[in-house]
Coordinates of N, CA and C and ligand atoms in Angstrom, one line a residue:
M235 N -14.9 -4.4 -33.6 CA -16.4 -4.2 -33.6 C -16.8 -3.7 -32.2
I236 N -16.4 -2.5 -31.8 CA -16.8 -1.9 -30.5 C -17.5 -0.7 -30.8
Y237 N -18.7 -0.6 -30.1 CA -19.6 0.5 -30.3 C -19.8 1.3 -29.0
N238 N -19.6 2.6 -29.1 CA -19.9 3.4 -27.9 C -21.4 3.8 -27.8
V239 N -22.0 3.3 -26.8 CA -23.5 3.5 -26.8 C -23.9 4.5 -25.7
S240 N -23.0 5.3 -25.3 CA -23.2 6.2 -24.2 C -24.5 7.1 -24.5
E241 N -24.5 7.6 -25.7 CA -25.6 8.5 -26.1 C -27.0 7.9 -25.9
M242 N -27.0 6.5 -26.1 CA -28.2 5.8 -26.0 C -28.8 5.8 -24.6
F243 N -27.9 5.9 -23.6 CA -28.3 5.8 -22.2 C -29.0 7.1 -21.7
S244 N -28.8 8.2 -22.5 CA -29.5 9.4 -22.2 C -30.9 9.4 -22.8
Q245 N -31.2 8.5 -23.5 CA -32.5 8.4 -24.2 C -33.5 7.5 -23.4
S246 N -34.7 7.5 -23.8 CA -35.6 6.7 -23.0 C -35.7 5.3 -23.6
I247 N -36.3 4.5 -22.8 CA -36.4 3.0 -23.2 C -37.2 2.9 -24.5
G248 N -36.7 2.1 -25.3 CA -37.3 1.9 -26.6 C -36.6 2.7 -27.7
F249 N -35.7 3.6 -27.4 CA -34.9 4.3 -28.3 C -34.1 3.4 -29.2
T250 N -34.2 3.6 -30.5 CA -33.6 2.7 -31.4 C -32.4 3.5 -32.3
K251 N -31.5 2.7 -32.6 CA -30.4 3.3 -33.3 C -29.9 2.2 -34.4
K252 N -29.5 2.5 -35.5 CA -28.8 1.6 -36.4 C -27.4 1.8 -36.5
V253 N -26.6 0.7 -36.4 CA -25.2 0.9 -36.6 C -24.7 0.0 -37.7
N254 N -23.7 0.4 -38.4 CA -23.1 -0.4 -39.5 C -21.8 -1.2 -39.1
I255 N -21.9 -2.4 -39.5 CA -20.6 -3.1 -39.3 C -19.7 -3.1 -40.6
K256 N -18.5 -2.7 -40.6 CA -17.7 -2.6 -41.7 C -17.1 -4.0 -41.9
S257 N -16.9 -4.4 -43.2 CA -16.2 -5.7 -43.5 C -14.8 -5.7 -42.8
N258 N -14.6 -6.8 -42.2 CA -13.3 -7.0 -41.5 C -12.9 -8.4 -41.4
S259 N -11.7 -8.7 -41.0 CA -11.4 -10.0 -40.7 C -10.4 -10.1 -39.5
S260 N -10.6 -11.2 -38.7 CA -9.6 -11.4 -37.6 C -9.8 -12.8 -37.1
F261 N -8.8 -13.2 -36.3 CA -8.8 -14.6 -35.7 C -9.6 -14.6 -34.5
Y262 N -10.5 -15.6 -34.5 CA -11.3 -15.9 -33.3 C -10.9 -17.1 -32.6
E263 N -10.7 -17.1 -31.3 CA -10.4 -18.3 -30.6 C -11.3 -19.4 -30.8
G264 N -10.8 -20.6 -31.2 CA -11.7 -21.7 -31.3 C -12.3 -21.9 -32.7
I265 N -12.1 -20.8 -33.5 CA -12.7 -20.8 -34.9 C -11.6 -20.7 -35.9
G266 N -10.8 -19.7 -35.8 CA -9.7 -19.4 -36.8 C -10.1 -18.1 -37.4
K267 N -9.7 -17.9 -38.7 CA -10.0 -16.7 -39.4 C -11.4 -16.6 -39.7
V268 N -11.9 -15.4 -39.4 CA -13.3 -15.1 -39.7 C -13.4 -13.8 -40.6
L269 N -14.1 -13.8 -41.7 CA -14.3 -12.7 -42.5 C -15.7 -12.3 -42.2
V270 N -15.9 -11.0 -41.8 CA -17.2 -10.5 -41.5 C -17.5 -9.5 -42.6
S271 N -18.7 -9.6 -43.3 CA -19.2 -8.7 -44.3 C -20.0 -7.6 -43.7
E272 N -20.2 -6.6 -44.6 CA -20.9 -5.4 -44.1 C -22.3 -5.8 -43.7
A273 N -22.8 -5.3 -42.6 CA -24.1 -5.6 -42.2 C -24.6 -4.3 -41.3
E274 N -25.9 -4.3 -41.1 CA -26.5 -3.3 -40.3 C -27.2 -3.9 -39.1
L275 N -26.9 -3.3 -37.9 CA -27.6 -3.9 -36.8 C -28.5 -2.9 -36.2
N276 N -29.6 -3.4 -35.5 CA -30.5 -2.6 -34.8 C -30.3 -2.6 -33.3
L277 N -30.2 -1.4 -32.8 CA -29.9 -1.4 -31.3 C -31.2 -0.8 -30.6
I278 N -31.6 -1.4 -29.6 CA -32.8 -0.9 -28.9 C -32.5 -0.7 -27.4
K279 N -32.7 0.5 -26.9 CA -32.4 0.6 -25.5 C -33.6 -0.1 -24.6
T280 N -33.2 -1.0 -23.7 CA -34.1 -1.6 -22.8 C -33.9 -1.1 -21.4
D281 N -34.6 -1.5 -20.4 CA -34.4 -1.1 -19.1 C -33.1 -1.4 -18.4
N282 N -32.5 -2.5 -18.9 CA -31.3 -3.0 -18.4 C -30.0 -2.9 -19.3
G283 N -30.2 -2.4 -20.5 CA -29.1 -2.4 -21.4 C -29.5 -2.1 -22.8
I284 N -28.9 -2.9 -23.8 CA -29.2 -2.6 -25.2 C -29.4 -3.9 -25.9
W285 N -30.6 -4.0 -26.6 CA -30.9 -5.1 -27.3 C -30.3 -5.0 -28.7
V286 N -29.6 -6.0 -29.2 CA -28.9 -5.9 -30.5 C -29.5 -7.0 -31.3
S287 N -29.9 -6.7 -32.6 CA -30.4 -7.6 -33.5 C -30.0 -7.3 -34.9
G288 N -29.9 -8.3 -35.8 CA -29.5 -8.1 -37.1 C -28.9 -9.4 -37.6
E289 N -28.7 -9.3 -39.0 CA -28.0 -10.5 -39.7 C -26.7 -10.1 -40.1
I290 N -25.7 -10.9 -39.8 CA -24.3 -10.6 -40.1 C -23.8 -11.8 -41.0
P291 N -23.4 -11.5 -42.3 CA -22.8 -12.5 -43.1 C -21.3 -12.7 -42.8
V292 N -21.0 -13.9 -42.5 CA -19.6 -14.2 -42.2 C -19.1 -15.4 -43.1
F293 N -17.8 -15.5 -43.3 CA -17.0 -16.6 -43.9 C -16.2 -17.2 -42.8
I294 N -16.2 -18.4 -42.7 CA -15.2 -19.1 -41.9 C -14.5 -20.2 -42.7
Y295 N -13.4 -20.7 -42.3 CA -12.7 -21.7 -43.0 C -12.6 -23.0 -42.1
M296 N -13.1 -24.1 -42.7 CA -13.1 -25.4 -42.1 C -12.5 -26.4 -43.0
E297 N -12.4 -27.7 -42.4 CA -11.9 -28.8 -43.2 C -13.1 -29.7 -43.5
C298 N -13.2 -30.3 -44.6 CA -14.2 -31.2 -44.9 C -13.9 -32.5 -44.0
S299 N -15.1 -33.0 -43.4 CA -14.9 -34.0 -42.4 C -14.6 -35.4 -43.1
R300 N -14.7 -35.4 -44.4 CA -14.5 -36.7 -45.1 C -13.1 -36.7 -45.8
C301 N -12.8 -35.7 -46.6 CA -11.6 -35.6 -47.4 C -10.6 -34.6 -46.9
L302 N -11.0 -33.9 -45.9 CA -10.1 -32.9 -45.3 C -9.7 -31.7 -46.2
N303 N -10.3 -31.6 -47.4 CA -10.1 -30.4 -48.2 C -10.6 -29.2 -47.4
K304 N -10.0 -28.1 -47.7 CA -10.4 -26.8 -47.1 C -11.7 -26.4 -47.6
I305 N -12.6 -25.9 -46.8 CA -14.0 -25.4 -47.2 C -14.0 -23.9 -46.8
D306 N -14.5 -23.1 -47.7 CA -14.9 -21.8 -47.3 C -16.4 -21.8 -47.0
L307 N -16.7 -21.6 -45.8 CA -18.1 -21.8 -45.4 C -18.7 -20.3 -45.1
S308 N -19.8 -20.1 -45.9 CA -20.6 -18.9 -45.7 C -21.7 -19.2 -44.8
M309 N -21.8 -18.3 -43.8 CA -22.9 -18.4 -42.8 C -23.6 -17.0 -42.7
Q310 N -24.8 -17.0 -42.3 CA -25.6 -15.9 -42.0 C -26.0 -16.0 -40.5
I311 N -25.3 -15.1 -39.8 CA -25.5 -15.2 -38.4 C -26.6 -14.2 -38.0
V312 N -27.7 -14.9 -37.4 CA -28.8 -14.1 -36.9 C -28.6 -13.7 -35.5
L313 N -28.3 -12.4 -35.2 CA -28.0 -12.1 -33.9 C -29.2 -11.5 -33.1
N314 N -29.4 -11.9 -32.0 CA -30.5 -11.5 -31.2 C -30.3 -11.6 -29.7
E315 N -29.7 -10.5 -29.1 CA -29.0 -10.6 -27.9 C -29.2 -9.3 -27.1
E316 N -29.4 -9.5 -25.8 CA -29.5 -8.3 -25.0 C -28.1 -8.2 -24.2
F317 N -27.6 -7.0 -24.4 CA -26.3 -6.7 -23.7 C -26.6 -5.8 -22.5
L318 N -26.2 -6.4 -21.4 CA -26.6 -5.7 -20.1 C -25.6 -4.7 -19.6
T319 N -25.9 -3.7 -18.9 CA -24.9 -2.8 -18.3 C -24.3 -3.7 -17.1
E320 N -23.1 -3.3 -16.7 CA -22.4 -4.1 -15.8 C -23.0 -4.1 -14.4
N321 N -23.7 -3.1 -14.1 CA -24.4 -3.1 -12.6 C -25.6 -4.0 -12.6
V322 N -26.0 -4.6 -13.7 CA -27.1 -5.7 -13.7 C -26.4 -7.0 -13.5
K323 N -26.8 -7.7 -12.6 CA -26.2 -9.0 -12.3 C -27.0 -10.1 -13.1
A324 N -26.3 -10.6 -14.1 CA -26.9 -11.8 -14.9 C -25.7 -12.7 -15.4
E325 N -26.0 -13.9 -15.4 CA -25.0 -14.8 -15.6 C -24.6 -15.1 -17.1
D326 N -25.6 -15.2 -17.8 CA -25.4 -15.6 -19.2 C -25.5 -14.5 -20.3
N327 N -25.4 -13.3 -19.8 CA -25.5 -12.2 -20.9 C -24.2 -11.6 -21.1
F328 N -24.1 -11.0 -22.3 CA -22.9 -10.1 -22.6 C -23.2 -8.8 -21.9
T329 N -22.1 -8.0 -21.7 CA -22.2 -6.8 -20.9 C -21.6 -5.6 -21.7
I330 N -22.1 -4.5 -21.3 CA -21.6 -3.2 -21.8 C -20.7 -2.7 -20.7
D331 N -19.5 -2.4 -21.0 CA -18.5 -2.0 -19.9 C -18.7 -0.6 -19.3
D332 N -17.9 -0.2 -18.3 CA -18.0 1.0 -17.7 C -17.9 2.2 -18.7
D333 N -17.1 2.0 -19.7 CA -17.0 3.1 -20.7 C -18.1 3.1 -21.7
N334 N -19.2 2.4 -21.5 CA -20.3 2.3 -22.4 C -19.9 1.7 -23.8
H335 N -19.0 0.9 -23.7 CA -18.6 0.1 -25.0 C -19.3 -1.2 -25.1
L336 N -19.9 -1.4 -26.2 CA -20.6 -2.7 -26.5 C -19.7 -3.4 -27.4
R337 N -19.1 -4.5 -26.9 CA -18.1 -5.2 -27.7 C -18.8 -6.4 -28.3
L338 N -18.9 -6.4 -29.7 CA -19.6 -7.4 -30.4 C -18.9 -8.7 -30.7
E339 N -17.6 -8.6 -30.6 CA -16.8 -9.7 -31.1 C -17.0 -11.0 -30.3
S340 N -17.0 -10.9 -29.0 CA -17.2 -12.2 -28.2 C -18.5 -12.8 -28.4
C341 N -19.5 -11.9 -28.6 CA -20.9 -12.4 -28.9 C -21.0 -13.1 -30.3
L342 N -20.4 -12.4 -31.2 CA -20.4 -13.1 -32.6 C -19.7 -14.3 -32.6
R343 N -18.6 -14.4 -31.9 CA -17.8 -15.6 -31.8 C -18.7 -16.8 -31.3
E344 N -19.5 -16.5 -30.2 CA -20.3 -17.6 -29.5 C -21.4 -17.9 -30.6
Y345 N -22.0 -17.0 -31.3 CA -22.9 -17.4 -32.2 C -22.4 -18.2 -33.5
I346 N -21.2 -17.9 -33.9 CA -20.6 -18.7 -34.9 C -20.3 -20.1 -34.4
I347 N -19.8 -20.3 -33.2 CA -19.5 -21.6 -32.7 C -20.8 -22.4 -32.5
I348 N -21.9 -21.8 -32.1 CA -23.1 -22.5 -31.9 C -23.7 -23.0 -33.3
N349 N -23.5 -22.1 -34.3 CA -24.2 -22.3 -35.6 C -23.3 -23.0 -36.6
K350 N -22.0 -23.2 -36.4 CA -21.2 -23.8 -37.3 C -21.5 -25.3 -37.5
P351 N -21.4 -25.9 -38.6 CA -21.6 -27.4 -38.6 C -20.6 -28.2 -38.0
L352 N -21.0 -29.3 -37.4 CA -20.0 -30.1 -36.7 C -19.2 -30.9 -37.6
K353 N -19.8 -31.4 -38.7 CA -19.1 -32.2 -39.7 C -19.4 -31.6 -41.1
P354 N -18.7 -30.5 -41.4 CA -18.9 -29.9 -42.7 C -18.4 -30.9 -43.9
I355 N -19.2 -30.8 -45.0 CA -18.8 -31.6 -46.1 C -18.6 -30.7 -47.4
C356 N -17.5 -30.9 -48.0 CA -17.3 -30.1 -49.3 C -18.3 -30.4 -50.3
I357 N -18.7 -29.4 -51.0 CA -19.7 -29.5 -52.0 C -19.1 -30.2 -53.3
K358 N -17.8 -29.8 -53.6 CA -17.2 -30.2 -54.9 C -17.2 -31.7 -55.0
K359 N -16.7 -32.3 -53.9 CA -16.5 -33.8 -54.1 C -17.4 -34.6 -53.2
C360 N -17.3 -34.4 -51.9 CA -18.0 -35.4 -51.0 C -19.4 -35.3 -51.0
K361 N -20.1 -34.2 -51.3 CA -21.5 -34.1 -51.4 C -22.1 -34.8 -52.6
L362 N -21.2 -34.7 -53.7 CA -21.7 -35.4 -54.9 C -21.5 -36.9 -54.9
M363 N -20.5 -37.3 -54.2 CA -20.3 -38.7 -54.2 C -21.3 -39.5 -53.3
N364 N -21.7 -38.9 -52.2 CA -22.7 -39.3 -51.3 C -22.3 -40.7 -50.7
Y365 N -21.1 -40.9 -50.3 CA -20.7 -42.3 -49.8 C -20.8 -42.2 -48.3
Ligands
ZN538 ZN1 -14.6 -33.5 -49.0

């Protein structure tokens, strides 16, 4: 999930572009296998970089915190993040590298980690038993 945004830098601030995410799966450090479904992202040029927003449906795999059964967890990740060019000094932002590549994966990884449940419970058994 790497996007070349060089053409956007020749446009004026406020220029918008839509990009599509193709469905894909890969292993994310600290999460495991992540399935990403098709999604559309909105890119807006800012004075310091590119603002990325959109909703990305993902599936992750966790264990039930009660019975340890495997759970397929469906999540809707709402992305809202400014990617800065590398010459802008900022500590907590994601960056666009010198080749004008916007790399979405580390950002998506962080959003999944923030949003995934700490103690997931499987619906089949544990949620029904309510113990
Ligand atoms: Zn369970």
